[in-house]
Structure formats: C-alpha cells, structure tokens
Backbone as XML, in Angstrom:
<?xml version="1.0"?>
<chain id="A" units="angstrom">
  <residue number="1" name="MET">
    <atom name="N" x="8.996" y="-15.641" z="-30.701"/>
    <atom name="CA" x="8.446" y="-17.267" z="-30.293"/>
    <atom name="C" x="7.335" y="-17.380" z="-30.980"/>
  </residue>
  <residue number="2" name="VAL">
    <atom name="N" x="7.335" y="-18.117" z="-32.096"/>
    <atom name="CA" x="5.955" y="-18.444" z="-32.603"/>
    <atom name="C" x="4.698" y="-18.942" z="-31.995"/>
  </residue>
  <residue number="3" name="LEU">
    <atom name="N" x="3.905" y="-19.121" z="-32.269"/>
    <atom name="CA" x="2.607" y="-19.304" z="-31.201"/>
    <atom name="C" x="2.560" y="-21.113" z="-30.942"/>
  </residue>
  <residue number="4" name="HIS">
    <atom name="N" x="2.926" y="-21.869" z="-32.154"/>
    <atom name="CA" x="3.267" y="-23.046" z="-31.957"/>
    <atom name="C" x="4.374" y="-23.663" z="-30.975"/>
  </residue>
  <residue number="5" name="GLN">
    <atom name="N" x="4.937" y="-22.457" z="-31.282"/>
    <atom name="CA" x="6.516" y="-22.861" z="-30.342"/>
    <atom name="C" x="5.626" y="-22.301" z="-28.533"/>
  </residue>
  <residue number="6" name="LYS">
    <atom name="N" x="5.236" y="-21.584" z="-28.579"/>
    <atom name="CA" x="4.497" y="-21.396" z="-26.508"/>
    <atom name="C" x="3.755" y="-22.091" z="-26.734"/>
  </residue>
  <residue number="7" name="TYR">
    <atom name="N" x="2.853" y="-22.819" z="-27.154"/>
    <atom name="CA" x="1.673" y="-23.814" z="-27.208"/>
    <atom name="C" x="3.411" y="-25.193" z="-27.078"/>
  </residue>
  <residue number="8" name="PHE">
    <atom name="N" x="4.447" y="-25.346" z="-27.369"/>
    <atom name="CA" x="5.021" y="-26.354" z="-27.388"/>
    <atom name="C" x="5.383" y="-26.532" z="-26.337"/>
  </residue>
  <residue number="9" name="ARG">
    <atom name="N" x="6.159" y="-25.170" z="-25.531"/>
    <atom name="CA" x="6.915" y="-24.938" z="-24.390"/>
    <atom name="C" x="5.947" y="-24.960" z="-23.423"/>
  </residue>
  <residue number="10" name="ALA">
    <atom name="N" x="4.803" y="-24.645" z="-23.358"/>
    <atom name="CA" x="3.888" y="-24.954" z="-21.993"/>
    <atom name="C" x="3.503" y="-26.196" z="-22.150"/>
  </residue>
  <residue number="11" name="ALA">
    <atom name="N" x="3.314" y="-27.209" z="-23.171"/>
    <atom name="CA" x="3.495" y="-28.398" z="-22.736"/>
    <atom name="C" x="4.343" y="-29.031" z="-21.983"/>
  </residue>
  <residue number="12" name="GLU">
    <atom name="N" x="5.443" y="-28.391" z="-22.660"/>
    <atom name="CA" x="6.517" y="-29.181" z="-21.699"/>
    <atom name="C" x="7.015" y="-29.011" z="-20.413"/>
  </residue>
  <residue number="13" name="ILE">
    <atom name="N" x="5.997" y="-27.827" z="-19.736"/>
    <atom name="CA" x="6.223" y="-27.238" z="-18.371"/>
    <atom name="C" x="5.100" y="-27.709" z="-18.155"/>
  </residue>
  <residue number="14" name="ASP">
    <atom name="N" x="4.048" y="-28.803" z="-18.343"/>
    <atom name="CA" x="2.769" y="-29.295" z="-17.792"/>
    <atom name="C" x="3.505" y="-30.600" z="-17.761"/>
  </residue>
  <residue number="15" name="LEU">
    <atom name="N" x="4.378" y="-30.889" z="-18.707"/>
    <atom name="CA" x="4.850" y="-32.646" z="-18.539"/>
    <atom name="C" x="6.207" y="-32.508" z="-17.011"/>
  </residue>
  <residue number="16" name="LYS">
    <atom name="N" x="6.588" y="-31.118" z="-16.975"/>
    <atom name="CA" x="7.274" y="-31.485" z="-16.103"/>
    <atom name="C" x="7.120" y="-31.726" z="-14.764"/>
  </residue>
  <residue number="17" name="GLY">
    <atom name="N" x="5.507" y="-30.614" z="-14.911"/>
    <atom name="CA" x="4.819" y="-30.574" z="-13.760"/>
    <atom name="C" x="4.229" y="-32.023" z="-13.121"/>
  </residue>
  <residue number="18" name="ALA">
    <atom name="N" x="3.863" y="-32.728" z="-14.507"/>
    <atom name="CA" x="3.470" y="-33.757" z="-14.027"/>
    <atom name="C" x="4.324" y="-34.992" z="-13.800"/>
  </residue>
  <residue number="19" name="LYS">
    <atom name="N" x="5.585" y="-34.999" z="-13.781"/>
    <atom name="CA" x="6.450" y="-35.661" z="-13.232"/>
    <atom name="C" x="6.755" y="-35.659" z="-11.760"/>
  </residue>
  <residue number="20" name="ILE">
    <atom name="N" x="7.025" y="-34.183" z="-11.679"/>
    <atom name="CA" x="7.236" y="-33.863" z="-10.178"/>
    <atom name="C" x="6.064" y="-34.256" z="-9.518"/>
  </residue>
  <residue number="21" name="LEU">
    <atom name="N" x="4.693" y="-33.936" z="-9.571"/>
    <atom name="CA" x="3.640" y="-34.852" z="-8.925"/>
    <atom name="C" x="3.798" y="-36.401" z="-9.087"/>
  </residue>
  <residue number="22" name="ALA">
    <atom name="N" x="3.851" y="-36.896" z="-9.950"/>
    <atom name="CA" x="3.802" y="-38.242" z="-9.834"/>
    <atom name="C" x="4.831" y="-39.128" z="-8.939"/>
  </residue>
  <residue number="23" name="LYS">
    <atom name="N" x="6.262" y="-38.585" z="-8.844"/>
    <atom name="CA" x="7.015" y="-38.834" z="-7.643"/>
    <atom name="C" x="6.473" y="-38.677" z="-6.415"/>
  </residue>
  <residue number="24" name="GLU">
    <atom name="N" x="5.668" y="-37.686" z="-6.472"/>
    <atom name="CA" x="5.164" y="-37.095" z="-4.825"/>
    <atom name="C" x="3.702" y="-38.570" z="-4.591"/>
  </residue>
  <residue number="25" name="ASN">
    <atom name="N" x="3.380" y="-39.085" z="-5.686"/>
    <atom name="CA" x="2.552" y="-40.324" z="-5.653"/>
    <atom name="C" x="0.856" y="-39.575" z="-5.704"/>
  </residue>
  <residue number="26" name="LEU">
    <atom name="N" x="1.058" y="-38.095" z="-6.330"/>
    <atom name="CA" x="-0.402" y="-37.352" z="-6.296"/>
    <atom name="C" x="-0.832" y="-37.486" z="-7.921"/>
  </residue>
  <residue number="27" name="PHE">
    <atom name="N" x="-1.667" y="-38.465" z="-7.902"/>
    <atom name="CA" x="-1.747" y="-39.288" z="-9.535"/>
    <atom name="C" x="-3.142" y="-38.454" z="-10.035"/>
  </residue>
  <residue number="28" name="PRO">
    <atom name="N" x="-4.059" y="-37.774" z="-9.167"/>
    <atom name="CA" x="-5.069" y="-37.022" z="-9.810"/>
    <atom name="C" x="-4.660" y="-35.826" z="-10.743"/>
  </residue>
  <residue number="29" name="PRO">
    <atom name="N" x="-3.679" y="-34.821" z="-9.865"/>
    <atom name="CA" x="-2.748" y="-34.010" z="-10.505"/>
    <atom name="C" x="-2.276" y="-34.207" z="-11.487"/>
  </residue>
  <residue number="30" name="THR">
    <atom name="N" x="-1.333" y="-35.251" z="-11.693"/>
    <atom name="CA" x="-0.535" y="-35.726" z="-12.134"/>
    <atom name="C" x="-1.335" y="-35.968" z="-13.891"/>
  </residue>
  <residue number="31" name="LEU">
    <atom name="N" x="-2.531" y="-36.625" z="-13.499"/>
    <atom name="CA" x="-3.580" y="-37.070" z="-14.594"/>
    <atom name="C" x="-3.706" y="-35.773" z="-15.460"/>
  </residue>
  <residue number="32" name="TYR">
    <atom name="N" x="-4.201" y="-34.891" z="-14.506"/>
    <atom name="CA" x="-4.628" y="-33.858" z="-15.117"/>
    <atom name="C" x="-3.438" y="-32.919" z="-16.041"/>
  </residue>
  <residue number="33" name="HIS">
    <atom name="N" x="-2.445" y="-32.777" z="-15.578"/>
    <atom name="CA" x="-1.523" y="-32.215" z="-16.242"/>
    <atom name="C" x="-1.094" y="-32.902" z="-17.107"/>
  </residue>
  <residue number="34" name="LEU">
    <atom name="N" x="-0.871" y="-34.427" z="-16.951"/>
    <atom name="CA" x="-0.344" y="-34.892" z="-18.397"/>
    <atom name="C" x="-1.413" y="-34.483" z="-19.444"/>
  </residue>
  <residue number="35" name="GLN">
    <atom name="N" x="-2.875" y="-34.378" z="-19.099"/>
    <atom name="CA" x="-4.142" y="-33.853" z="-20.068"/>
    <atom name="C" x="-3.513" y="-32.759" z="-21.053"/>
  </residue>
  <residue number="36" name="GLN">
    <atom name="N" x="-3.273" y="-32.097" z="-20.154"/>
    <atom name="CA" x="-2.732" y="-30.348" z="-20.592"/>
    <atom name="C" x="-2.072" y="-30.752" z="-21.036"/>
  </residue>
  <residue number="37" name="ALA">
    <atom name="N" x="-0.916" y="-31.136" z="-21.325"/>
    <atom name="CA" x="0.424" y="-31.282" z="-22.156"/>
    <atom name="C" x="0.129" y="-31.974" z="-23.324"/>
  </residue>
  <residue number="38" name="TYR">
    <atom name="N" x="-0.470" y="-33.331" z="-23.400"/>
    <atom name="CA" x="-1.319" y="-33.666" z="-24.479"/>
    <atom name="C" x="-1.771" y="-32.511" z="-25.655"/>
  </residue>
  <residue number="39" name="GLU">
    <atom name="N" x="-2.825" y="-31.639" z="-24.875"/>
    <atom name="CA" x="-3.839" y="-31.103" z="-25.831"/>
    <atom name="C" x="-2.503" y="-29.945" z="-25.983"/>
  </residue>
  <residue number="40" name="LYS">
    <atom name="N" x="-1.931" y="-29.179" z="-25.104"/>
    <atom name="CA" x="-1.394" y="-28.173" z="-25.872"/>
    <atom name="C" x="0.196" y="-28.739" z="-26.975"/>
  </residue>
  <residue number="41" name="CYS">
    <atom name="N" x="-0.161" y="-30.140" z="-27.037"/>
    <atom name="CA" x="0.747" y="-30.399" z="-27.951"/>
    <atom name="C" x="0.142" y="-30.676" z="-29.416"/>
  </residue>
  <residue number="42" name="ILE">
    <atom name="N" x="-1.100" y="-31.243" z="-29.031"/>
    <atom name="CA" x="-1.945" y="-31.359" z="-30.295"/>
    <atom name="C" x="-2.218" y="-29.505" z="-31.138"/>
  </residue>
  <residue number="43" name="LYS">
    <atom name="N" x="-2.546" y="-29.038" z="-29.922"/>
    <atom name="CA" x="-2.687" y="-27.626" z="-30.794"/>
    <atom name="C" x="-1.636" y="-27.323" z="-31.555"/>
  </residue>
  <residue number="44" name="SER">
    <atom name="N" x="-0.350" y="-27.365" z="-30.731"/>
    <atom name="CA" x="0.931" y="-26.984" z="-31.395"/>
    <atom name="C" x="0.671" y="-27.576" z="-32.530"/>
  </residue>
  <residue number="45" name="TYR">
    <atom name="N" x="0.937" y="-28.698" z="-32.715"/>
    <atom name="CA" x="1.215" y="-29.343" z="-34.243"/>
    <atom name="C" x="0.619" y="-28.473" z="-35.389"/>
  </residue>
  <residue number="46" name="TYR">
    <atom name="N" x="-1.188" y="-28.842" z="-34.586"/>
    <atom name="CA" x="-1.987" y="-28.535" z="-35.735"/>
    <atom name="C" x="-1.874" y="-26.545" z="-36.243"/>
  </residue>
  <residue number="47" name="ILE">
    <atom name="N" x="-1.365" y="-25.863" z="-35.396"/>
    <atom name="CA" x="-1.284" y="-24.710" z="-35.571"/>
    <atom name="C" x="0.027" y="-24.973" z="-36.448"/>
  </residue>
  <residue number="48" name="PHE">
    <atom name="N" x="0.997" y="-25.404" z="-36.365"/>
    <atom name="CA" x="2.165" y="-25.205" z="-37.174"/>
    <atom name="C" x="1.927" y="-26.383" z="-38.514"/>
  </residue>
  <residue number="49" name="ARG">
    <atom name="N" x="1.242" y="-26.842" z="-38.335"/>
    <atom name="CA" x="0.540" y="-27.131" z="-39.786"/>
    <atom name="C" x="-0.204" y="-26.268" z="-40.997"/>
  </residue>
  <residue number="50" name="ILE">
    <atom name="N" x="-0.720" y="-25.604" z="-40.171"/>
    <atom name="CA" x="-1.473" y="-24.143" z="-40.510"/>
    <atom name="C" x="-0.396" y="-23.183" z="-41.359"/>
  </residue>
  <residue number="51" name="ILE">
    <atom name="N" x="0.224" y="-23.003" z="-40.556"/>
    <atom name="CA" x="2.010" y="-21.945" z="-40.763"/>
    <atom name="C" x="2.354" y="-22.989" z="-42.252"/>
  </residue>
  <residue number="52" name="CYS">
    <atom name="N" x="2.631" y="-23.670" z="-41.940"/>
    <atom name="CA" x="3.071" y="-24.548" z="-43.306"/>
    <atom name="C" x="2.375" y="-24.879" z="-44.341"/>
  </residue>
  <residue number="53" name="GLN">
    <atom name="N" x="1.046" y="-24.622" z="-44.284"/>
    <atom name="CA" x="-0.152" y="-24.975" z="-45.485"/>
    <atom name="C" x="-0.072" y="-23.386" z="-45.904"/>
  </residue>
  <residue number="54" name="THR">
    <atom name="N" x="0.039" y="-23.020" z="-45.299"/>
    <atom name="CA" x="-0.522" y="-21.268" z="-45.419"/>
    <atom name="C" x="0.907" y="-20.277" z="-46.135"/>
  </residue>
  <residue number="55" name="THR">
    <atom name="N" x="1.577" y="-20.810" z="-45.739"/>
    <atom name="CA" x="3.238" y="-20.377" z="-45.921"/>
    <atom name="C" x="3.620" y="-21.112" z="-47.164"/>
  </residue>
  <residue number="56" name="ASN">
    <atom name="N" x="3.195" y="-22.298" z="-47.516"/>
    <atom name="CA" x="3.440" y="-22.659" z="-48.836"/>
    <atom name="C" x="2.755" y="-22.280" z="-49.912"/>
  </residue>
  <residue number="57" name="PHE">
    <atom name="N" x="1.149" y="-21.712" z="-49.802"/>
    <atom name="CA" x="0.371" y="-21.630" z="-50.523"/>
    <atom name="C" x="0.510" y="-20.202" z="-50.992"/>
  </residue>
  <residue number="58" name="PHE">
    <atom name="N" x="0.982" y="-19.410" z="-50.565"/>
    <atom name="CA" x="1.419" y="-18.319" z="-50.709"/>
    <atom name="C" x="3.010" y="-17.963" z="-51.405"/>
  </residue>
  <residue number="59" name="TYR">
    <atom name="N" x="4.052" y="-19.323" z="-51.086"/>
    <atom name="CA" x="5.122" y="-19.594" z="-52.214"/>
    <atom name="C" x="4.383" y="-19.812" z="-53.358"/>
  </residue>
  <residue number="60" name="ILE">
    <atom name="N" x="3.365" y="-20.583" z="-53.979"/>
    <atom name="CA" x="3.030" y="-21.121" z="-55.199"/>
    <atom name="C" x="2.035" y="-19.817" z="-55.741"/>
  </residue>
  <residue number="61" name="ILE">
    <atom name="N" x="1.463" y="-18.877" z="-54.967"/>
    <atom name="CA" x="0.560" y="-18.147" z="-55.521"/>
    <atom name="C" x="1.559" y="-17.222" z="-56.107"/>
  </residue>
  <residue number="62" name="LYS">
    <atom name="N" x="2.895" y="-16.732" z="-55.099"/>
    <atom name="CA" x="3.767" y="-15.758" z="-55.868"/>
    <atom name="C" x="4.261" y="-16.329" z="-56.787"/>
  </residue>
  <residue number="63" name="PHE">
    <atom name="N" x="5.031" y="-17.317" z="-56.592"/>
    <atom name="CA" x="5.268" y="-18.493" z="-57.835"/>
    <atom name="C" x="4.502" y="-18.258" z="-59.152"/>
  </residue>
  <residue number="64" name="THR">
    <atom name="N" x="3.806" y="-18.520" z="-59.064"/>
    <atom name="CA" x="2.470" y="-18.582" z="-60.346"/>
    <atom name="C" x="2.435" y="-17.574" z="-60.806"/>
  </residue>
  <residue number="65" name="SER">
    <atom name="N" x="2.078" y="-16.279" z="-60.084"/>
    <atom name="CA" x="1.936" y="-15.032" z="-60.674"/>
    <atom name="C" x="3.041" y="-14.299" z="-61.415"/>
  </residue>
  <residue number="66" name="LEU">
    <atom name="N" x="4.516" y="-15.039" z="-60.577"/>
    <atom name="CA" x="5.425" y="-14.579" z="-61.386"/>
    <atom name="C" x="5.679" y="-15.215" z="-62.651"/>
  </residue>
  <residue number="67" name="MET">
    <atom name="N" x="5.117" y="-16.153" z="-62.203"/>
    <atom name="CA" x="5.454" y="-17.002" z="-63.946"/>
    <atom name="C" x="4.364" y="-16.543" z="-64.774"/>
  </residue>
  <residue number="68" name="TYR">
    <atom name="N" x="3.074" y="-16.269" z="-64.564"/>
    <atom name="CA" x="2.434" y="-15.705" z="-65.288"/>
    <atom name="C" x="2.678" y="-14.335" z="-66.022"/>
  </residue>
  <residue number="69" name="CYS">
    <atom name="N" x="3.384" y="-13.325" z="-65.165"/>
    <atom name="CA" x="4.637" y="-12.202" z="-65.655"/>
    <atom name="C" x="5.037" y="-12.297" z="-66.764"/>
  </residue>
  <residue number="70" name="TYR">
    <atom name="N" x="6.179" y="-13.372" z="-66.715"/>
    <atom name="CA" x="7.504" y="-13.388" z="-67.863"/>
    <atom name="C" x="6.708" y="-14.528" z="-68.671"/>
  </residue>
  <residue number="71" name="SER">
    <atom name="N" x="5.656" y="-14.754" z="-68.957"/>
    <atom name="CA" x="5.446" y="-15.740" z="-70.086"/>
    <atom name="C" x="4.427" y="-14.800" z="-70.734"/>
  </residue>
</chain>
C-alpha cells in the first residue's frame, strides 16, 4: 500500500469513529476525529499529487533522453 493510500485509509477510520461518536451525542471527540479525518485526507491528496508530478517528471526526463540518443 502506497503512503497516500495509508493516510486515506486512516482518514476513513477516523470518519467512521466520528460517526459512531456523533450517534452517542459525544460531540467534542466527534469534532476531533472529523478534524483528524480532514487533515489526513489533505495529506493524502498532497502526497498523491507529489507522486504524480515526480512520476511524470521522470517519464519526461526518460523520454527526452531517449529522443536525444536517437536524434
């Protein structure tokens, strides 16, 4: 499992916990778990974006170097 997937899975668990706590009218811990879920989703997204940009960058470098070799 990739790092961004781990963060997203952890966010899902926090969200599930928040839903359970909300049903029991325990609002302060509900808000805490909602905040944690939000934060982990944001981290997951940014890590995913970095991975995509890095991967695309390396493909561009590889393609450019191949083009240079054959020209």
